Tab-separated table of C-alpha atoms in Angstrom:
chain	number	residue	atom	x	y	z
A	1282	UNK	CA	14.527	-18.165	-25.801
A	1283	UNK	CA	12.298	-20.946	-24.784
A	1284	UNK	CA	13.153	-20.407	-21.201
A	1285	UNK	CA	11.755	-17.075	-21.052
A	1286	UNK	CA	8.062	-15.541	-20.908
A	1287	UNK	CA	5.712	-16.270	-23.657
A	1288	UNK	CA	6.023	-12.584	-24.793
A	1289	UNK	CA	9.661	-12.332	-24.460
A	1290	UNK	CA	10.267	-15.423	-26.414
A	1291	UNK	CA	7.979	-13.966	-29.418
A	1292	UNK	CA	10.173	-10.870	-29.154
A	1293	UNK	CA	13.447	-12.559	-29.789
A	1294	UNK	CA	12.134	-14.814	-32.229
A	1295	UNK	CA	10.144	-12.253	-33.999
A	1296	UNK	CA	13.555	-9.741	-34.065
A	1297	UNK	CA	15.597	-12.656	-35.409
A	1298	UNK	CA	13.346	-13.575	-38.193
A	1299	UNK	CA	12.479	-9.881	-39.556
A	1300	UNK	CA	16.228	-9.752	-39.720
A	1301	UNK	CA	17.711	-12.854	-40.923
A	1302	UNK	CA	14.101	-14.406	-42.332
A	1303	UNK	CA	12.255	-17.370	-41.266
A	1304	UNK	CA	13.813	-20.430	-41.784
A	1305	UNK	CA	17.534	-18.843	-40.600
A	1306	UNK	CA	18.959	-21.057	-37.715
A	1307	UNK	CA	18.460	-19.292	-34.334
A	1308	UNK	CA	22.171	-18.606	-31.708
A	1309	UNK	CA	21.683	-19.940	-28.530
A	1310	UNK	CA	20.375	-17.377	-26.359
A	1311	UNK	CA	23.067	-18.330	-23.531
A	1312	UNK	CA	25.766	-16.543	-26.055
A	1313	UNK	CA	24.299	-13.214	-25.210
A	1314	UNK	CA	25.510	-12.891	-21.880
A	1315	UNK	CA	28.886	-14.715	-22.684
A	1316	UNK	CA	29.763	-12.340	-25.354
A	1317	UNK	CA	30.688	-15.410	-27.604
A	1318	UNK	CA	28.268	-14.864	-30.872
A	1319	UNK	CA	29.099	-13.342	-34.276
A	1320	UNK	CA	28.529	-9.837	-35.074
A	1321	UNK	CA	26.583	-10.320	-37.728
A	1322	UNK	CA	23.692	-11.440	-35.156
A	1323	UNK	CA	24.841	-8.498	-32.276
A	1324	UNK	CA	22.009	-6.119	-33.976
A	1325	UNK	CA	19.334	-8.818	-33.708
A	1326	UNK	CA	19.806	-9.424	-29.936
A	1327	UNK	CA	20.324	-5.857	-28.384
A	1328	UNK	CA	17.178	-4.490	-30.213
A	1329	UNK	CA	15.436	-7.691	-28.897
A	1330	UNK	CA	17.187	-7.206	-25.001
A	1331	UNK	CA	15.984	-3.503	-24.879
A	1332	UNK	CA	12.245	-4.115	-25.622
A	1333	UNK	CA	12.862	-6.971	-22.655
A	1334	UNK	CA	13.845	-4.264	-20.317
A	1335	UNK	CA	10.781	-2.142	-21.435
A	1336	UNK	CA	8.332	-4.584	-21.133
A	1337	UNK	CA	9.857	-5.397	-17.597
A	1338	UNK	CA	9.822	-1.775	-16.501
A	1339	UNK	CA	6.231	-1.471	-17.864
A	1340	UNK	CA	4.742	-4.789	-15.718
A	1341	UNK	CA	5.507	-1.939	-12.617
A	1342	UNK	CA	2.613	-0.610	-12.290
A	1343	UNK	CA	3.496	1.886	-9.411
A	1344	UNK	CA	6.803	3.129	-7.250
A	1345	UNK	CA	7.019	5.628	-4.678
A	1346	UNK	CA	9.546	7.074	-2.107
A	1347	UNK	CA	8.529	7.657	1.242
A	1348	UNK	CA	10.489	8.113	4.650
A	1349	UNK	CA	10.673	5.287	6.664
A	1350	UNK	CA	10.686	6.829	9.983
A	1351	UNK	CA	7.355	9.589	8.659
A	1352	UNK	CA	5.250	6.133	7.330
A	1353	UNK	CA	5.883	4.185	11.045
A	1354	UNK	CA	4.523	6.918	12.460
A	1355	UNK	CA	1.088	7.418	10.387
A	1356	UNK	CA	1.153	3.731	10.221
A	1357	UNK	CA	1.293	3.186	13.945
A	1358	UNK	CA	-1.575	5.903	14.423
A	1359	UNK	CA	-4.403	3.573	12.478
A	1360	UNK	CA	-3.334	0.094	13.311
A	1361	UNK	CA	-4.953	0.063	16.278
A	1362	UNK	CA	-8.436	-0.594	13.962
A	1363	UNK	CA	-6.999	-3.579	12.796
A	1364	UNK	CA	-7.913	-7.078	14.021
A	1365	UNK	CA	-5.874	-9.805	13.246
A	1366	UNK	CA	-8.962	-12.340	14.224
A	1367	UNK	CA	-11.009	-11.219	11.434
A	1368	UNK	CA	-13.261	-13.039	8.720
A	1369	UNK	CA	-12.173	-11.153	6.239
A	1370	UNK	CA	-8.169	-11.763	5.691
A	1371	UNK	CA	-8.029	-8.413	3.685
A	1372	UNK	CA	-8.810	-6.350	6.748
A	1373	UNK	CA	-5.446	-7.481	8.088
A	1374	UNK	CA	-4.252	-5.118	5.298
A	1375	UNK	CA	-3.549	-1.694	4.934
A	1376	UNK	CA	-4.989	0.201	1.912
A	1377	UNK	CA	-2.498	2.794	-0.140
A	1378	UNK	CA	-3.960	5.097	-2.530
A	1379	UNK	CA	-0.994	6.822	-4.797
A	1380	UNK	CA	-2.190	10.205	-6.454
A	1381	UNK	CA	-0.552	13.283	-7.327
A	1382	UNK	CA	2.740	12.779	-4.606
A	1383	UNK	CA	-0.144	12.239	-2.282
A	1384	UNK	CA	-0.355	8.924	0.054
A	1385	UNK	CA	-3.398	8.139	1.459
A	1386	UNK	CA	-3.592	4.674	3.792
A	1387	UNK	CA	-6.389	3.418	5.300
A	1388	UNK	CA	-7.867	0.545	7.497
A	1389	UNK	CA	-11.200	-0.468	9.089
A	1390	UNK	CA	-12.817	-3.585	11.054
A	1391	UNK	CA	-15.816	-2.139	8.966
A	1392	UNK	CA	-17.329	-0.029	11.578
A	1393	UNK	CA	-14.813	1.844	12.132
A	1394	UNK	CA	-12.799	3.746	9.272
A	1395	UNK	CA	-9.110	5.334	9.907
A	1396	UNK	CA	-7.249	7.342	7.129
A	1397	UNK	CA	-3.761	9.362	7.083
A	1398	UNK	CA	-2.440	11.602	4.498
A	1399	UNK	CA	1.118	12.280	3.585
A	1400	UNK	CA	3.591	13.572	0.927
A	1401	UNK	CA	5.662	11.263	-0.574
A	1402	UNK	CA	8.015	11.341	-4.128
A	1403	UNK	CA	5.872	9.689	-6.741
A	1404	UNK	CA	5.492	9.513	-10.672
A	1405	UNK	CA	2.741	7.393	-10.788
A	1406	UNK	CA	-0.877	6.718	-9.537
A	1407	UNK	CA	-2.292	3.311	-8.271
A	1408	UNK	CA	-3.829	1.503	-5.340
A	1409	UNK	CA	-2.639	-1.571	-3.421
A	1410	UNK	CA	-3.424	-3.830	0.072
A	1411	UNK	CA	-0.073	-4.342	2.345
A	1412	UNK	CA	-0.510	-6.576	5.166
A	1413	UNK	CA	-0.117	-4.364	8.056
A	1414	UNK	CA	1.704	-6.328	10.391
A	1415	UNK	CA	4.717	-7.751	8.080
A	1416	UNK	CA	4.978	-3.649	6.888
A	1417	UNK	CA	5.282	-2.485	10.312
A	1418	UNK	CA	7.440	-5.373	11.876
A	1419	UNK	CA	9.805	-4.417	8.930
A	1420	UNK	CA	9.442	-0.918	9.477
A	1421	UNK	CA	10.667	-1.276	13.461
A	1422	UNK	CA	13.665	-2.852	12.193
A	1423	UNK	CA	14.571	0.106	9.568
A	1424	UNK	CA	16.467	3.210	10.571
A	1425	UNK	CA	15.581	6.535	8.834
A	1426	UNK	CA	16.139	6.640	5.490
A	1427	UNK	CA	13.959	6.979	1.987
A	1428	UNK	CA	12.452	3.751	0.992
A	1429	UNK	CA	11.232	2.948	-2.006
A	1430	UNK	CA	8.188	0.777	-3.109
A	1431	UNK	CA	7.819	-1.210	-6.687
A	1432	UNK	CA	4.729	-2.545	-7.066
A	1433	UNK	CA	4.144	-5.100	-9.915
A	1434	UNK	CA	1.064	-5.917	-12.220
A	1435	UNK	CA	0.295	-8.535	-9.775
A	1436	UNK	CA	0.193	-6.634	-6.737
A	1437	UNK	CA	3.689	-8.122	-5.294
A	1438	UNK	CA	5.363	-5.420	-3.372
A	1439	UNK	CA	8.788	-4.614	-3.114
A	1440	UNK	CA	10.861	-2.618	-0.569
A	1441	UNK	CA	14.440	-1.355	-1.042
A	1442	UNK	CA	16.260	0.523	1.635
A	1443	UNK	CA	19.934	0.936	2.437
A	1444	UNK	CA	20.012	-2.306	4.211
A	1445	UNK	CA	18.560	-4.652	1.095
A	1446	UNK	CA	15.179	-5.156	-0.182
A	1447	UNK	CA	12.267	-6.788	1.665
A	1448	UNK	CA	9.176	-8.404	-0.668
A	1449	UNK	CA	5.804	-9.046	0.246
A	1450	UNK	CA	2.873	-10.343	-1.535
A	1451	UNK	CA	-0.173	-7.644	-1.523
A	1452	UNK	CA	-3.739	-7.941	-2.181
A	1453	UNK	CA	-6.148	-6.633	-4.936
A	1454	UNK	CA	-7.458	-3.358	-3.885
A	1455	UNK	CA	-10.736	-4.058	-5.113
A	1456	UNK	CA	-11.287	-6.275	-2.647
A	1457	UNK	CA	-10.945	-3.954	0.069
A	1458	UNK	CA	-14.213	-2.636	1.068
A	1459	UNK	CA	-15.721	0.763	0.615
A	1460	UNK	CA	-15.881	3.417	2.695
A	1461	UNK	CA	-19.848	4.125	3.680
A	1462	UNK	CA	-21.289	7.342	2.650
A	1463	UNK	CA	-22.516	9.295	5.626
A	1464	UNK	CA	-26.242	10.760	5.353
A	1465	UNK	CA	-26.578	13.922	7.145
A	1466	UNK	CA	-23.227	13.912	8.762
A	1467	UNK	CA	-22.397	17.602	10.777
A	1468	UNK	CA	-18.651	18.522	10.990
A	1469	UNK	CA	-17.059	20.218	13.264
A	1470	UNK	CA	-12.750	21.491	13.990
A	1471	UNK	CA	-11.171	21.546	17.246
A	1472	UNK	CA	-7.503	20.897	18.342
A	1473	UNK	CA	-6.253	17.273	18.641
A	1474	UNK	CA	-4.867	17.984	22.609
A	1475	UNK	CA	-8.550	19.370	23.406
A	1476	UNK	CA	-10.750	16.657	21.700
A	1477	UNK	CA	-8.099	13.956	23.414
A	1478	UNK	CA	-8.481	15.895	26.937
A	1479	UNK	CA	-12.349	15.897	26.653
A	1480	UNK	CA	-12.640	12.112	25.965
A	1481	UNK	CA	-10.299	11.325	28.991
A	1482	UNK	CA	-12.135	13.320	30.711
A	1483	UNK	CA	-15.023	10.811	30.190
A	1484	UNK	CA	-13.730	7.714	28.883
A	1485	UNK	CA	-13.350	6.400	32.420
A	1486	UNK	CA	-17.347	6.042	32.538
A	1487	UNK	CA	-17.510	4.373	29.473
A	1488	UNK	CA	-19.364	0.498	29.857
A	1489	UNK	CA	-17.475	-2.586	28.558
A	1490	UNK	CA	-20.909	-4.504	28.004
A	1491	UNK	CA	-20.925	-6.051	24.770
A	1492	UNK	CA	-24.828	-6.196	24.426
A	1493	UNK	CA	-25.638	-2.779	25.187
A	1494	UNK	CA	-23.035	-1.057	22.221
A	1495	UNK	CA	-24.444	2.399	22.624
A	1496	UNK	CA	-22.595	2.661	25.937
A	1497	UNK	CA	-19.474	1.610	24.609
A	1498	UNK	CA	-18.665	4.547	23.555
A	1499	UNK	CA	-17.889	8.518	24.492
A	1500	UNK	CA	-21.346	10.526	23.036
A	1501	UNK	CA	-20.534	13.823	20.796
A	1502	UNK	CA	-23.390	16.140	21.420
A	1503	UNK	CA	-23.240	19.081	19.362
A	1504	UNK	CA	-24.896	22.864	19.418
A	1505	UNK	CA	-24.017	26.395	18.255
A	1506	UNK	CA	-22.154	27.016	21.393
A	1507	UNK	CA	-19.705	24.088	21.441
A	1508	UNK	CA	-19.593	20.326	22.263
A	1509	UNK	CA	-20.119	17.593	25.120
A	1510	UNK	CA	-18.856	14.845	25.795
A	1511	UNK	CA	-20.814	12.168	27.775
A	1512	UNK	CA	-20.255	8.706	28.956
A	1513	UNK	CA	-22.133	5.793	31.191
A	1514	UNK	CA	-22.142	2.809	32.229
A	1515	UNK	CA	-25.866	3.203	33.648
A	1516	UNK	CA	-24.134	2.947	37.503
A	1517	UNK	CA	-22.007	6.233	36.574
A	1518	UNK	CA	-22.835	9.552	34.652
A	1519	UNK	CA	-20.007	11.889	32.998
A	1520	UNK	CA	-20.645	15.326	30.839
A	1521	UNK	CA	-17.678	17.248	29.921
């Protein structure tokens, strides 16, 4: 007993001394597994060995199952926002939010914020921080097939697929920072193949100087009659 976790070893000692009493002389706890200890003690032991495996089962805080070939392909949609030359070491992680057989993963370099939804198999609900590049080097190695995630109490992640099981230490999701509110944002729908044609269309304009950010970009200008897109570089002018 005294090689196991504190609360383990109060388990056996506390299931061998409501049955035989306090001051009874405790089997080695090696005997269990070797099948060599008296009946008399059998009772004592198995009670004690299932409330092991439910205190083991309950330090899992959260398990999913998820395609492998489905998450590569949301996964390889956001990573682009990541930086691996951050400050912050937790921005080299992807977020996953767990509710209702609903997978939500994010990432951000903090001014820019990137989600994707999916269904996945799930019981439970939970949040954790997977460092995106040792998920999706492992991913590229894994043919299509269900995977499934165990995440512990401590955030430690584990993967199990056909081919074995892959672990990886996560992060606190706490620490992974919020999504900003936006104040009088306006929304808008169009088709993915027209919004990536329009910015194409003008991305070529688009200035790579650092200091003057507001031309770094492609500029969304709505009205009731549709959208523009506009880019320059101050030496070149482009409305679509």
């Amino acid at each position: 007993p005294d090689l196991l976790p504190g609360f383990f070893r109060t388990d056996i000692q506390g299931a061998h001394g409501a049955i035989y009493g306090s001051n009874a002389v405790k089997p080695g706890f090696g005997n269990i597994f070797s099948g060599r200890f008296h009946h008399n003690i059998k009772k004592c032991y198995l009670v004690t060995l299932t409330r092991i495996i439910f205190d083991i089962q309950f330090l899992r805080i959260m398990k999913f199952i998820v395609s492998s070939s489905a998450l590569l392909k949301q996964l390889q949609q956001i990573s682009g926002v990541i930086n691996a030359n951050t400050v912050l070491p937790i921005l080299e992680d992807f977020l996953f939010e767990i509710e209702k057989n609903k997978l939500t993963v994010v990432a951000t370099d903090l001014e820019t914020v990137m989600k994707v939804h999916m269904d996945i198999e799930a019981k439970d609900s939970g949040k954790v921080c997977i460092p995106a590049k040792i998920l999706l080097d492992s991913l590229k190695n894994i043919p299509e097939q269900p995977l499934t995630f165990n995440i512990d109490k401590n955030f430690g992640v584990e993967i199990t697929s056909d081919n074995g099981k892959y672990k990886v230490m996560g992060e606190n999701p706490d620490n992974f920072p919020k999504e900003p509110a936006a104040d009088d944002a306006n929304n808008f729908t169009m088709t993915s193949s027209a919004l990536v044609t329009a910015i194409n269309k003008a991305i070529f304009a688009v200035s790579n100087d650092d200091l003057r950010p507001a031309m770094t970009g492609v500029y969304f200008e709505l009205d009731k009659k549709g959208i523009s897109f506009v880019a320059t570089d101050a030496h070149r002018l482009v409305k679509y």
